[in-house]
Short mmCIF file of C-alpha atoms in Angstrom, two decimals:
data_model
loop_
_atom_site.label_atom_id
_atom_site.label_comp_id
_atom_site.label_asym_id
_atom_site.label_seq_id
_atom_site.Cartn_x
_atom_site.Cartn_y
_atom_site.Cartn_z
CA UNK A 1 -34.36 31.62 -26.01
CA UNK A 2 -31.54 29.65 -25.12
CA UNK A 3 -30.98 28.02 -28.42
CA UNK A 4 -31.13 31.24 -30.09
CA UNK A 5 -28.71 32.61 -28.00
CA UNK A 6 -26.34 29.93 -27.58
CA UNK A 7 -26.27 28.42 -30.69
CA UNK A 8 -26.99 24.99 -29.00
CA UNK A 9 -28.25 22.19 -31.07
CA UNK A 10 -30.26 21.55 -28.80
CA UNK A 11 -31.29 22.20 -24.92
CA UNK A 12 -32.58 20.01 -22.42
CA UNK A 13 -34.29 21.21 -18.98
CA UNK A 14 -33.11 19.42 -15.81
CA UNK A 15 -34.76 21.17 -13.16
CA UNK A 16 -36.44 24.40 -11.91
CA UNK A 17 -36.23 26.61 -8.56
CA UNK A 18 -39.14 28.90 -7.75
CA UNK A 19 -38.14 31.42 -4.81
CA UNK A 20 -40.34 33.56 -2.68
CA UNK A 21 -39.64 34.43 0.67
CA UNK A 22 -42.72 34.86 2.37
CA UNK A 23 -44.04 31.57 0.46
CA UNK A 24 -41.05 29.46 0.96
CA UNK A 25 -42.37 25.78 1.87
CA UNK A 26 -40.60 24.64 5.34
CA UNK A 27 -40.54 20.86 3.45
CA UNK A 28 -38.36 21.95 0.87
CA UNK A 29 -35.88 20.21 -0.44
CA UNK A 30 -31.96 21.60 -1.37
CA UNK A 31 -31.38 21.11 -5.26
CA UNK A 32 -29.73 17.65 -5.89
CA UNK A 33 -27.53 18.60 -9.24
CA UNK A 34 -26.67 14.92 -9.09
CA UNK A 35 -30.19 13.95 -9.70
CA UNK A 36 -31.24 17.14 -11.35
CA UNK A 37 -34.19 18.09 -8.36
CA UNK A 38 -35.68 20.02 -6.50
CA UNK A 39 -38.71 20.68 -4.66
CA UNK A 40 -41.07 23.40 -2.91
CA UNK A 41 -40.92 26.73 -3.01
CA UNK A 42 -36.89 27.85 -1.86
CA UNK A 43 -36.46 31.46 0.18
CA UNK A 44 -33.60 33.14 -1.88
CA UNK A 45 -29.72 32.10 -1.64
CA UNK A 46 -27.19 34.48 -0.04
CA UNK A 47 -24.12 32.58 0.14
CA UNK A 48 -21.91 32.86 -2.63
CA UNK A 49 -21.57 29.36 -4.88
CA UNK A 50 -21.92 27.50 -8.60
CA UNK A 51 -24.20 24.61 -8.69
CA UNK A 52 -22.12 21.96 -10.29
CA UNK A 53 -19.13 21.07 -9.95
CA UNK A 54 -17.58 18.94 -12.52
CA UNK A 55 -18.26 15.53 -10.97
CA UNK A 56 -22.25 16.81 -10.59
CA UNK A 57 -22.02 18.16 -14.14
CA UNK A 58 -20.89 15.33 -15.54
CA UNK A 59 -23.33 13.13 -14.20
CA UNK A 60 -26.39 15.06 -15.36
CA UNK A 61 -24.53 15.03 -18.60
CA UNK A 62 -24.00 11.13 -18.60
CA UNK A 63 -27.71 10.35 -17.22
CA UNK A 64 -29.19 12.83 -19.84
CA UNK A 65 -27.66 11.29 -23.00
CA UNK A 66 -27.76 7.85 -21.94
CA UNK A 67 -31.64 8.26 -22.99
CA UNK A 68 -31.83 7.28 -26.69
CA UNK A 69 -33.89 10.23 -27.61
CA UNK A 70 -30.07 12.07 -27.20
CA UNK A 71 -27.71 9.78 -28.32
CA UNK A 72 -27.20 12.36 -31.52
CA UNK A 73 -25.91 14.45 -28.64
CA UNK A 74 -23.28 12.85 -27.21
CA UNK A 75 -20.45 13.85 -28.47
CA UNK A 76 -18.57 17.23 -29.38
CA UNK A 77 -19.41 20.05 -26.21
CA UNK A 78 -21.96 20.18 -23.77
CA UNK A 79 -22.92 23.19 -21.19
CA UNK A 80 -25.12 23.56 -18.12
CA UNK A 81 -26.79 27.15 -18.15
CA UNK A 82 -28.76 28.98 -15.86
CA UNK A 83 -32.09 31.12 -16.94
CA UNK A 84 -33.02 33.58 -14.34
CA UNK A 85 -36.14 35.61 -13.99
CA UNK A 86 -38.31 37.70 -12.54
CA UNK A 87 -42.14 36.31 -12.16
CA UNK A 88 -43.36 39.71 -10.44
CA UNK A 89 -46.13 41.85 -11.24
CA UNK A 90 -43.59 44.64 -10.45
CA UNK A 91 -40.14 45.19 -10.62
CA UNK A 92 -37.69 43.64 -8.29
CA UNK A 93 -36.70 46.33 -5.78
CA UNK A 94 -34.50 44.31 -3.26
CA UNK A 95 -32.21 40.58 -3.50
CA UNK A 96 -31.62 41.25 -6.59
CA UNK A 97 -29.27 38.88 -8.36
CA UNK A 98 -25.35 39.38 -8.22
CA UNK A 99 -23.14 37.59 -10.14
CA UNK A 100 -18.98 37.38 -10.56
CA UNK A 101 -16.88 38.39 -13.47
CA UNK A 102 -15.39 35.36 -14.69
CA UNK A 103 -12.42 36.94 -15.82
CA UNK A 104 -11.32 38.26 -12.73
CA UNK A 105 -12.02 34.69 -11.24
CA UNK A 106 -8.10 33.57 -10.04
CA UNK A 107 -7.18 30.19 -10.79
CA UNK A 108 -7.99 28.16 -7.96
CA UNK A 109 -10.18 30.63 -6.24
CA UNK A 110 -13.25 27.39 -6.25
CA UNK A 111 -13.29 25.74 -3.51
CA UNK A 112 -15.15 21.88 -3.54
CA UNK A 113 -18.15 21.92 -0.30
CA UNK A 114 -20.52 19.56 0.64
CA UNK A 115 -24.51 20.47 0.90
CA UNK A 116 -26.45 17.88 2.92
CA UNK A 117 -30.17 18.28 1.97
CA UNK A 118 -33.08 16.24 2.60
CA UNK A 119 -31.66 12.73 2.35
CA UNK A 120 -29.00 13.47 0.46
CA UNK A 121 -25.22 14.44 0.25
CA UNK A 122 -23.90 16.53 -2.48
CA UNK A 123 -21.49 18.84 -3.85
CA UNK A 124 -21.31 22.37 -5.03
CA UNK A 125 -18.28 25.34 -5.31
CA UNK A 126 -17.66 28.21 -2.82
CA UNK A 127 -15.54 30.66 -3.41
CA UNK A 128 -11.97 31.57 -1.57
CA UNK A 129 -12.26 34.76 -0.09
CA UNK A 130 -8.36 35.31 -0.55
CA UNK A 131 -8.76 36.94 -3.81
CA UNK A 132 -11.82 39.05 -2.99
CA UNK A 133 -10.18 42.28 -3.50
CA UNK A 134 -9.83 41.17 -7.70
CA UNK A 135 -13.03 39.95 -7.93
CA UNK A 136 -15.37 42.15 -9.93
CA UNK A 137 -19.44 41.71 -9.16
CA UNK A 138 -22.42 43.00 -11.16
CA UNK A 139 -26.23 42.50 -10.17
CA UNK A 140 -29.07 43.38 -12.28
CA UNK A 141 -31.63 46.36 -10.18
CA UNK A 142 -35.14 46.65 -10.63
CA UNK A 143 -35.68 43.30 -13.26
CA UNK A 144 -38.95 43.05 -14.55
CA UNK A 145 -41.13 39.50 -15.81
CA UNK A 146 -40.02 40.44 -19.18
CA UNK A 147 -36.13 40.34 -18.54
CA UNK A 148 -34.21 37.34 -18.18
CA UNK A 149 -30.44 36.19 -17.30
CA UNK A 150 -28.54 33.11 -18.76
CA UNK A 151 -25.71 32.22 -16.88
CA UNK A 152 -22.80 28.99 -17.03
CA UNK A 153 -22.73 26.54 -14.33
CA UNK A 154 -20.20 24.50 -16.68
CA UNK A 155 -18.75 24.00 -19.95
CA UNK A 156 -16.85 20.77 -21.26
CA UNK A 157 -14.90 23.01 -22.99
CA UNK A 158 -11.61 23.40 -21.15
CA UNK A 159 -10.60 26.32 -22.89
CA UNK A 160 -13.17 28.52 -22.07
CA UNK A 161 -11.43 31.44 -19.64
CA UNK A 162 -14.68 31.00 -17.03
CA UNK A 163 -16.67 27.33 -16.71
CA UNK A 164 -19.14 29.00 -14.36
CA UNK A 165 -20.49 31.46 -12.58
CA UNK A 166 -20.59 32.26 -9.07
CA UNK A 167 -23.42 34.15 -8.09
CA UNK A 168 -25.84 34.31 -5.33
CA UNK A 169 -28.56 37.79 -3.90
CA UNK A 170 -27.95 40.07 -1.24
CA UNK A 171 -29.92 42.56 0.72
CA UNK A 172 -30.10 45.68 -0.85
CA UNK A 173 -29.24 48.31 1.95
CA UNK A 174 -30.38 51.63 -0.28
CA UNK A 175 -33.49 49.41 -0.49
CA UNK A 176 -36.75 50.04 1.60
CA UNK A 177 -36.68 47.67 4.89
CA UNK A 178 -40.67 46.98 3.89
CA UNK A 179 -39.06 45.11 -0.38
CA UNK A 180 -37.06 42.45 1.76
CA UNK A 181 -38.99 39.19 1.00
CA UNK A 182 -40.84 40.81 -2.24
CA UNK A 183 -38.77 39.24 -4.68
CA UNK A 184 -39.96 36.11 -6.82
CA UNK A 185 -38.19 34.79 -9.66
CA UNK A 186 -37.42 31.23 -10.96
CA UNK A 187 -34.30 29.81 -12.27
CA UNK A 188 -33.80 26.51 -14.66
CA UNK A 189 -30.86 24.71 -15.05
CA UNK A 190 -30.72 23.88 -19.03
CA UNK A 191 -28.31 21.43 -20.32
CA UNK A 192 -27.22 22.63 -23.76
CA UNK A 193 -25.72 20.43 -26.49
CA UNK A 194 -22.97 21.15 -29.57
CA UNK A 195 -22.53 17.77 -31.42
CA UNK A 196 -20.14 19.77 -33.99
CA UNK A 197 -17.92 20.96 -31.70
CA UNK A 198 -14.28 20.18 -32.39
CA UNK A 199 -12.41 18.35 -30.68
CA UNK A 200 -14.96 15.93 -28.36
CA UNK A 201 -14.74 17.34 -25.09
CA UNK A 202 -18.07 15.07 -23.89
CA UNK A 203 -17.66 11.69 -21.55
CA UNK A 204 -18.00 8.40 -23.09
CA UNK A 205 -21.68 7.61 -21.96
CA UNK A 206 -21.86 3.87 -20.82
CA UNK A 207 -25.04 1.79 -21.20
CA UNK A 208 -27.99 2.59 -19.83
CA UNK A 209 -29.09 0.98 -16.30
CA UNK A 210 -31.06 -1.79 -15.94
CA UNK A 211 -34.32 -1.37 -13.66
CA UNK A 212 -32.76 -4.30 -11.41
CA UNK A 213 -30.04 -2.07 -11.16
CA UNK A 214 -31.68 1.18 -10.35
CA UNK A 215 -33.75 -0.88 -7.50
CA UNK A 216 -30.75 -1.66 -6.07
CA UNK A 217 -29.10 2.07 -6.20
CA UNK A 218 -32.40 3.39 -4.68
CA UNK A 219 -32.31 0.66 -1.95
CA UNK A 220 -29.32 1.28 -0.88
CA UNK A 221 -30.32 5.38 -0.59
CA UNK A 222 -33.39 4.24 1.40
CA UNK A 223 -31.15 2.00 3.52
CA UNK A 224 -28.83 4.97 4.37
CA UNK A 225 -31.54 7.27 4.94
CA UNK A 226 -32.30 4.54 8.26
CA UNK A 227 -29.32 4.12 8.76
CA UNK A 228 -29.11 8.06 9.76
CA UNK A 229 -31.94 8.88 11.09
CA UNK A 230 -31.48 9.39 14.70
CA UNK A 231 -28.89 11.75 13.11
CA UNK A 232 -31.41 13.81 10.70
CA UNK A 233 -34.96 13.59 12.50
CA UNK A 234 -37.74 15.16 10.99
CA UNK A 235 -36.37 14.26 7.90
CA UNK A 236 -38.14 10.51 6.79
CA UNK A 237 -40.51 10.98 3.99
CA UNK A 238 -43.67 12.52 4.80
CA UNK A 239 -42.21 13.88 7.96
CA UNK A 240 -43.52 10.47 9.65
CA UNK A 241 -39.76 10.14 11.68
CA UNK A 242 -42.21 9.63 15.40
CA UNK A 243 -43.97 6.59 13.90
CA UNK A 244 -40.68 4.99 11.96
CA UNK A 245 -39.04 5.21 15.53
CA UNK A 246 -42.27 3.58 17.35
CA UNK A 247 -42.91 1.06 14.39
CA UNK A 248 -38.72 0.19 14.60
CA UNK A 249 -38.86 -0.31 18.63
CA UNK A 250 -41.49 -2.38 17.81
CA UNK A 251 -39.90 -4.26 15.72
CA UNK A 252 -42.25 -6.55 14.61
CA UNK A 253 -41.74 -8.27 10.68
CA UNK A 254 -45.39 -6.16 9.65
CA UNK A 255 -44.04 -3.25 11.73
CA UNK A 256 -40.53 -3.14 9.62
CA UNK A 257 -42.70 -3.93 6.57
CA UNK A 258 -44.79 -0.88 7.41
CA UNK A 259 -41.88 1.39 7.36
CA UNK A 260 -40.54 0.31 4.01
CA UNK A 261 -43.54 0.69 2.11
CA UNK A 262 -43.99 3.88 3.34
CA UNK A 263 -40.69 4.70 2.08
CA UNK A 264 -40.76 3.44 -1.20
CA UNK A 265 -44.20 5.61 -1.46
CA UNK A 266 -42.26 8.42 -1.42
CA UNK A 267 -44.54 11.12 -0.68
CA UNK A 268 -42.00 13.65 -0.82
CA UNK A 269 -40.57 13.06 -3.62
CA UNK A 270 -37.24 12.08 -2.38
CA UNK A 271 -36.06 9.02 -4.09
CA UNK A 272 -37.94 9.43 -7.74
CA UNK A 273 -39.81 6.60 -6.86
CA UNK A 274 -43.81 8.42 -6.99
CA UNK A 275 -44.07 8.21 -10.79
CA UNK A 276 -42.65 4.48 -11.05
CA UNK A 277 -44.69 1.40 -11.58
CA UNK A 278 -45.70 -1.05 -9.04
CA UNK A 279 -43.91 -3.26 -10.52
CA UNK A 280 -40.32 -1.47 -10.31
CA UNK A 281 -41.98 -0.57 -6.31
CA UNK A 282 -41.86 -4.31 -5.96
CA UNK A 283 -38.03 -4.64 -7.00
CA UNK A 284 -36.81 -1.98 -4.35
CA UNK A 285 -39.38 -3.44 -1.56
CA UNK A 286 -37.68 -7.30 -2.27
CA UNK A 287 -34.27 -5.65 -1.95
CA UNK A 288 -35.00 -3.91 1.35
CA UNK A 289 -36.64 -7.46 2.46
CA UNK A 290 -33.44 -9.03 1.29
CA UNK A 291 -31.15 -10.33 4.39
CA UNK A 292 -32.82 -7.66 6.65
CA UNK A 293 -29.91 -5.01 5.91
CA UNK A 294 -32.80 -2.28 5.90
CA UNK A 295 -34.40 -3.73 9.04
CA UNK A 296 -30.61 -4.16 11.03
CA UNK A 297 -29.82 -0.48 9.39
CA UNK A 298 -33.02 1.19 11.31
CA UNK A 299 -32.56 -0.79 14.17
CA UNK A 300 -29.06 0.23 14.74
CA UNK A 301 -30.15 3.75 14.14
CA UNK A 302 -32.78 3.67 16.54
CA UNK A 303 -30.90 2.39 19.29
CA UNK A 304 -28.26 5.54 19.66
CA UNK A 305 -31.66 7.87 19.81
CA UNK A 306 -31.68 8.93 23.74
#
């Protein structure tokens, strides 16, 4: 669908968002553009924002086509799209999707704001609310499972008039009280290339990682998580924060051990560590063991809990 009506030489998904209200999973993790996930089942988003910004876009870009399978893809234009869509059995009768005209976007109307999510920091645009009285909004009523919308998050292309979309639901007040949390749709973020596009407007893509070297980035991630968590409780993996803070005061060398492999097990999904081999595992548990910065990191944290 996408190809067809892009004209993209080809598209690539990078992540999905199902949303129900009444099923949303309390576990759930924020979308991470900069890692291109997201997990659970999300209630729907009422604050007005675009996804990427152009640091998050260019990173999905950069990790994407660093795989050789799309090194014929790396130059010319690339594109990060939205699909939208109902999955009801019946029509959508209330937070219905509302998005902004980009041409009546003013230059300067995006604003840069942080999102923390479930061990995470990242970045997304909200819009300036000086210009509100030019902006121009349309939302699609009463979408069925057969009906879809494909929206920009970004384009490389600098002359395009509108790089993305701003868009979020709202509460339909002509709407029954009893359609409120009836909705459920799913959205993927698609990243779409144009290898004949004229003139390159695509990043130079470096080599790809080494594993060492992605051991090391995901240590360091785990180690900040620790670092933080009197600060974000409730929040380590498998919502174990109670026995990380007993097994830290503890503090015993199995005790500390304890705590890192259950991080690097990664129940929740958090670090994209669940579908890696033991051996890889292994590399990110020696760099945790490695001077005790994990173990001095937790510690620290644990002493400013009250």
């Amino acid at each position: 669908v996408v190809k067809k009506n892009t004209g993209a030489a080809h598209v690539k998904v990078l992540s999905h968002v199902v949303r129900n209200a009444k099923m949303m999973d309390q576990k759930n993790l924020p979308v991470e553009p900069e890692k291109d996930q997201a997990h659970g089942v999300f209630g729907y988003a009422q604050s007005i924002h675009s996804d990427y910004t152009n640091s998050t876009a260019l990173t999905s870009f950069k990790r994407a086509a660093s795989h050789p399978d799309e090194r014929q893809y790396r130059n010319g234009r690339f594109a990060v799209l939205c699909v939208w869509k109902s999955i009801c059995k019946e029509p959508i009768k209330n937070n219905p999707l509302c998005l902004l005209d980009g041409r009546s976007l003013v230059m300067d109307d995006s604003i840069s704001g942080d999102v923390f999510g479930y061990g995470f920091q990242t970045s997304v645009y909200r819009l300036d609310t000086r210009n509100a009285h030019k902006h121009r909004w349309y939302y699609f009523p009463h979408m069925e499972s057969d009906e879809a919308i494909i929206f920009k998050h970004h384009d490389s292309d600098p002359t395009c008039k509108s790089g993305n979309a701003f868009h979020t639901s709202f509460t339909d007040p002509l709407a029954s009280p009893e359609t409120i949390n009836t909705r459920q749709s799913i959205d993927l973020r698609v990243l779409c290339y144009f290898p004949d596009h004229i003139p390159n407007t695509c990043p130079e893509v470096g080599p790809k990682p080494t594993d060492e070297e992605c051991a090391q980035v995901l240590a360091e991630a785990i180690t900040e998580m620790a670092r933080k968590i009197h600060l974000n409780l409730g929040k380590w993996p498998g919502l174990k924060t109670n026995w990380v803070v007993e097994q830290a005061r503890k503090g015993g060398t199995d005790d500390i051990e304890a705590v890192i492999q259950n991080a690097v097990g990664d129940e929740e999904h958090i670090f994209e560590l669940h579908d890696k081999d033991d051996a890889f595992k292994n590399m990110v548990v020696s760099v945790l063991r490695q001077n005790k910065l994990f173990e001095k990191a937790l510690k620290q944290s644990i002493s400013q809990m009250i």
